[in-house]
Every structure is written in C-alpha cells, then in structure tokens.
C-alpha cells in the first residue's frame, strides 16, 4: 500500500472578479501553509523494575528506516515529538542490556501516546 503524504498547503477559494473585453487582471495568489498537527510519544525505559538512564530510544517508520531518536533522562523517561501521523515501531537499547522488543505504535495527528519499554 502506498504511503499517504499529507498536503502541506491549505487551499481555499478566492474572491470572484469579472474581466470585460480586453482587460487584463493581475492575480496574486497566497498559499498559506496548512496547519500540521504532529504527534508525541513518551514513556519510561526500565529493566523490568528500575529505570534505565542514558538508553537510546529509536523510532522507525513503516519502512523500517530510522526516523527519530533520543536518550533517556536520569529517571529513564524519554519524549519524541514532532512526529507526523502514521505507523511506527519503537525500541530501546543500552550497553549491558538486551535490546527491547520492538513496540508497534500508530499515531494520529495531535495525539500524545505513552509507550513504556523494557530492556
């Protein structure tokens, strides 16, 4: 199934005007950007009980390509924001721990989704 690319322009109807005979009209068009509502994913990376600081959390797009990454804070928390709506997978890793299972997540525009991960 092809990826759906969101239209970045918000087109609207312009005002009507009349041209008579051999008149010319200069029409200046303005294309304001469409409002894009982006999603956020946040959570905590733990070893099953204790939070893991400085773990790398990676977000992959539907084709498996890395899209965004971040590091966890001292309390194991992370936040990834500015993500377009779509289907992604998420994983965490840190040296000395096993890679977390990949977690699938479908994000809708403007959503804030919690995804906790275990290494």
XYZ file of N, CA and C in Angstrom:
357
model
N 0.851 -1.170 0.000
C 0.000 0.000 0.000
C 0.899 1.236 0.000
N 0.648 2.200 -0.887
C 1.500 3.387 -0.931
C 1.313 4.257 0.299
N 2.389 4.958 0.658
C 2.299 5.894 1.779
C 1.449 7.091 1.381
N 0.679 7.600 2.298
C -0.127 8.790 2.066
C 0.674 9.976 2.564
N 0.894 10.932 1.691
C 1.650 12.119 2.059
C 0.660 13.245 2.309
N 0.769 13.844 3.468
C -0.155 14.905 3.852
C 0.103 16.158 3.033
N -0.982 16.796 2.545
C -0.894 18.040 1.805
C -0.415 19.137 2.752
N 0.642 19.843 2.368
C 1.200 20.877 3.236
C 0.621 22.257 2.964
N -0.262 22.375 1.959
C -0.861 23.666 1.647
C -2.352 23.608 1.907
N -2.876 24.680 2.420
C -4.299 24.771 2.714
C -4.934 25.668 1.658
N -5.488 25.061 0.610
C -6.068 25.833 -0.477
C -7.490 26.237 -0.139
N -7.828 27.480 -0.505
C -9.166 27.999 -0.269
C -9.617 28.719 -1.530
N -10.935 28.894 -1.684
C -11.472 29.610 -2.841
C -11.120 31.090 -2.750
N -10.786 31.690 -3.903
C -10.518 33.123 -3.935
C -11.804 33.879 -4.245
N -11.758 35.197 -4.120
C -12.924 36.023 -4.418
C -13.147 36.059 -5.930
N -14.408 36.134 -6.344
C -14.747 36.240 -7.754
C -14.485 37.650 -8.262
N -14.112 37.763 -9.515
C -13.963 39.064 -10.161
C -14.307 38.891 -11.636
N -14.679 39.999 -12.283
C -15.074 39.947 -13.688
C -14.045 40.655 -14.548
N -13.839 40.119 -15.749
C -12.997 40.760 -16.743
C -13.890 41.022 -17.959
N -13.866 42.250 -18.465
C -14.695 42.608 -19.616
C -13.808 42.988 -20.788
N -14.168 42.502 -21.944
C -13.444 42.872 -23.163
C -11.990 42.471 -23.124
N -11.102 43.426 -23.384
C -9.667 43.161 -23.470
C -8.922 43.539 -22.187
N -9.615 43.611 -21.086
C -8.962 43.961 -19.828
C -8.027 42.837 -19.381
N -7.058 43.231 -18.626
C -6.156 42.262 -18.021
C -6.318 42.328 -16.512
N -6.042 41.231 -15.875
C -6.121 41.209 -14.410
C -4.844 40.596 -13.864
N -4.335 41.223 -12.844
C -3.183 40.685 -12.145
C -3.709 39.999 -10.888
N -3.468 38.708 -10.780
C -3.972 37.950 -9.638
C -2.779 37.449 -8.829
N -2.658 37.948 -7.618
C -1.606 37.478 -6.717
C -2.192 36.381 -5.848
N -1.565 35.222 -5.881
C -2.041 34.094 -5.093
C -1.209 33.950 -3.830
N -1.867 33.585 -2.763
C -1.193 33.340 -1.496
C -1.569 31.940 -1.037
N -0.582 31.119 -0.778
C -0.814 29.754 -0.328
C -0.271 29.598 1.088
N -1.127 29.835 2.082
C -0.657 29.683 3.464
C -0.423 28.207 3.786
N 0.565 27.909 4.606
C 0.800 26.517 4.988
C -0.390 25.956 5.764
N -0.684 24.706 5.497
C -1.753 24.042 6.240
C -1.275 23.811 7.661
N -2.199 23.850 8.589
C -1.816 23.557 9.964
C -1.564 22.058 10.079
N -0.371 21.729 10.523
C 0.014 20.332 10.664
C 0.011 20.004 12.148
N -0.744 19.027 12.508
C -0.822 18.630 13.902
C 0.031 17.382 14.076
N 1.111 17.504 14.801
C 2.076 16.424 14.955
C 1.866 15.683 16.271
N 2.316 14.444 16.296
C 2.128 13.574 17.458
C 3.375 13.561 18.343
N 3.186 13.043 19.564
C 4.262 12.890 20.548
C 4.180 11.496 21.152
N 5.341 10.882 21.341
C 5.440 9.594 22.042
C 6.341 9.819 23.247
N 5.924 9.296 24.392
C 6.745 9.436 25.594
C 6.634 8.148 26.405
N 7.501 7.989 27.380
C 7.434 6.804 28.230
C 8.655 6.685 29.112
N 8.813 5.478 29.664
C 9.929 5.170 30.556
C 10.576 3.885 30.070
N 11.896 3.853 30.072
C 12.647 2.638 29.750
C 13.153 2.065 31.063
N 12.825 0.785 31.314
C 13.240 0.130 32.557
C 13.895 -1.218 32.243
N 14.471 -1.829 33.294
C 14.988 -3.200 33.175
C 13.958 -4.196 33.690
N 12.749 -3.752 33.814
C 11.668 -4.567 34.373
C 11.196 -3.983 35.685
N 12.108 -3.334 36.399
C 11.744 -2.678 37.659
C 12.363 -1.285 37.764
N 13.682 -1.191 37.568
C 14.379 0.096 37.737
C 14.501 0.836 36.407
N 14.381 2.168 36.445
C 14.560 2.940 35.216
C 15.998 2.870 34.713
N 16.169 2.990 33.389
C 17.497 2.945 32.781
C 17.832 4.333 32.218
N 18.780 5.035 32.838
C 19.195 6.341 32.293
C 20.110 6.157 31.083
N 20.158 7.148 30.227
C 21.059 7.189 29.068
C 20.871 6.035 28.080
N 19.676 5.469 28.025
C 19.369 4.467 26.997
C 18.979 5.213 25.720
N 19.264 4.622 24.575
C 18.875 5.213 23.295
C 17.517 4.663 22.895
N 16.576 5.550 22.622
C 15.244 5.168 22.155
C 15.149 5.594 20.701
N 14.819 4.631 19.811
C 14.738 4.924 18.380
C 13.329 4.677 17.866
N 12.891 5.574 16.991
C 11.603 5.464 16.323
C 11.879 5.168 14.857
N 11.250 4.105 14.318
C 11.430 3.698 12.933
C 10.121 3.881 12.177
N 10.208 4.324 10.910
C 8.988 4.497 10.114
C 8.472 3.138 9.628
N 7.381 3.153 8.866
C 6.744 1.901 8.431
C 7.625 1.094 7.490
N 8.644 1.719 6.889
C 9.571 1.001 6.013
C 10.782 0.486 6.789
N 10.805 0.712 8.106
C 11.909 0.246 8.936
C 13.103 1.178 8.960
N 12.944 2.366 8.401
C 14.032 3.343 8.393
C 14.007 4.169 9.680
N 15.175 4.457 10.268
C 15.194 5.299 11.474
C 14.581 6.658 11.165
N 13.689 7.113 12.036
C 13.032 8.399 11.829
C 13.511 9.436 12.848
N 13.605 9.020 14.115
C 13.990 9.951 15.178
C 14.536 9.143 16.349
N 15.406 9.744 17.143
C 15.912 9.060 18.333
C 16.176 10.082 19.438
N 16.304 9.550 20.647
C 16.617 10.392 21.802
C 17.262 9.514 22.876
N 17.741 10.152 23.915
C 18.311 9.448 25.061
C 17.372 9.611 26.253
N 17.343 8.600 27.111
C 16.514 8.705 28.309
C 17.201 9.590 29.345
N 16.377 10.208 30.175
C 16.872 11.049 31.265
C 17.319 10.163 32.431
N 17.791 10.763 33.496
C 18.258 10.024 34.674
C 17.168 9.135 35.264
N 15.904 9.532 35.093
C 14.800 8.733 35.631
C 14.224 7.758 34.603
N 14.929 7.580 33.454
C 14.506 6.626 32.430
C 13.444 7.148 31.482
N 13.024 8.387 31.642
C 11.963 8.926 30.790
C 12.524 9.438 29.463
N 11.667 9.429 28.456
C 12.025 9.966 27.138
C 10.795 10.609 26.517
N 11.021 11.482 25.549
C 9.950 12.091 24.767
C 10.442 12.284 23.344
N 9.636 11.856 22.389
C 9.878 12.109 20.974
C 8.681 12.908 20.474
N 8.920 14.080 19.904
C 7.804 14.915 19.464
C 8.014 15.378 18.028
N 6.976 16.005 17.470
C 7.047 16.485 16.095
C 6.943 15.373 15.076
N 6.163 14.337 15.400
C 6.058 13.149 14.552
C 4.763 13.212 13.734
N 4.851 13.083 12.408
C 3.629 13.051 11.600
C 2.812 11.789 11.898
N 1.504 11.868 11.701
C 0.638 10.702 11.905
C 1.121 9.557 11.030
N 1.030 8.339 11.558
C 1.456 7.164 10.799
C 1.725 5.996 11.716
N 2.255 4.919 11.122
C 2.580 3.703 11.867
C 4.091 3.609 12.021
N 4.528 3.368 13.228
C 5.948 3.336 13.551
C 6.252 2.139 14.449
N 7.548 1.857 14.606
C 7.988 0.918 15.633
C 9.019 1.647 16.486
N 9.119 1.198 17.715
C 9.912 1.885 18.720
C 10.741 0.859 19.467
N 11.975 1.182 19.754
C 12.822 0.277 20.509
C 13.829 1.042 21.342
N 14.389 0.370 22.347
C 15.380 0.995 23.223
C 16.567 0.050 23.396
N 17.742 0.638 23.598
C 18.951 -0.154 23.790
C 19.934 0.627 24.657
N 20.708 -0.131 25.431
C 21.814 0.439 26.190
C 22.845 -0.662 26.385
N 24.107 -0.269 26.326
C 25.177 -1.246 26.513
C 25.008 -1.933 27.865
N 25.137 -3.258 27.868
C 24.976 -4.035 29.092
C 23.563 -4.567 29.275
N 22.637 -4.195 28.389
C 21.244 -4.647 28.446
C 20.876 -5.273 27.105
N 19.907 -6.155 27.112
C 19.376 -6.694 25.870
C 18.482 -5.658 25.211
N 18.476 -5.648 23.887
C 17.618 -4.753 23.120
C 16.161 -5.005 23.499
N 15.391 -3.943 23.674
C 13.970 -4.109 23.984
C 13.254 -4.733 22.791
N 12.126 -5.365 23.035
C 11.281 -5.821 21.937
C 10.780 -4.593 21.193
N 10.648 -4.714 19.871
C 10.112 -3.594 19.089
C 8.634 -3.439 19.411
N 8.232 -2.227 19.696
C 6.835 -1.938 20.017
C 6.220 -1.176 18.853
N 5.165 -1.713 18.285
C 4.470 -1.029 17.203
C 3.526 0.015 17.769
N 3.442 1.147 17.084
C 2.556 2.213 17.541
C 2.004 2.945 16.316
N 0.704 3.200 16.338
C 0.066 4.002 15.302
C -0.315 5.335 15.923
N 0.208 6.398 15.341
C -0.003 7.739 15.883
C -0.975 8.505 14.999
N -1.909 9.173 15.637
C -2.825 10.039 14.900
C -2.414 11.489 15.129
N -2.833 12.361 14.241
C -2.452 13.772 14.303
C -2.815 14.373 15.654
N -1.860 15.010 16.286
C -2.085 15.683 17.557
C -2.100 14.784 18.774
N -1.920 13.475 18.572
C -2.001 12.529 19.691
C -0.736 12.574 20.548
N -0.905 12.270 21.823
C 0.210 12.059 22.744
C 0.042 10.656 23.285
N 1.020 9.785 22.998
C 0.909 8.360 23.299
C 2.035 7.912 24.220
N 1.668 7.175 25.271
C 2.669 6.643 26.189
C 3.077 5.237 25.751
N 4.377 4.997 25.631
C 4.923 3.687 25.278
C 6.114 3.411 26.207
N 5.915 2.546 27.200
C 6.994 2.161 28.096
C 7.726 0.973 27.483
N 9.045 0.946 27.635
C 9.889 -0.095 27.036
C 10.716 -0.768 28.105
N 11.002 -2.069 27.899
C 11.809 -2.837 28.842
C 12.996 -3.453 28.126
N 14.208 -3.212 28.667
C 15.437 -3.804 28.127
C 15.814 -4.990 28.992
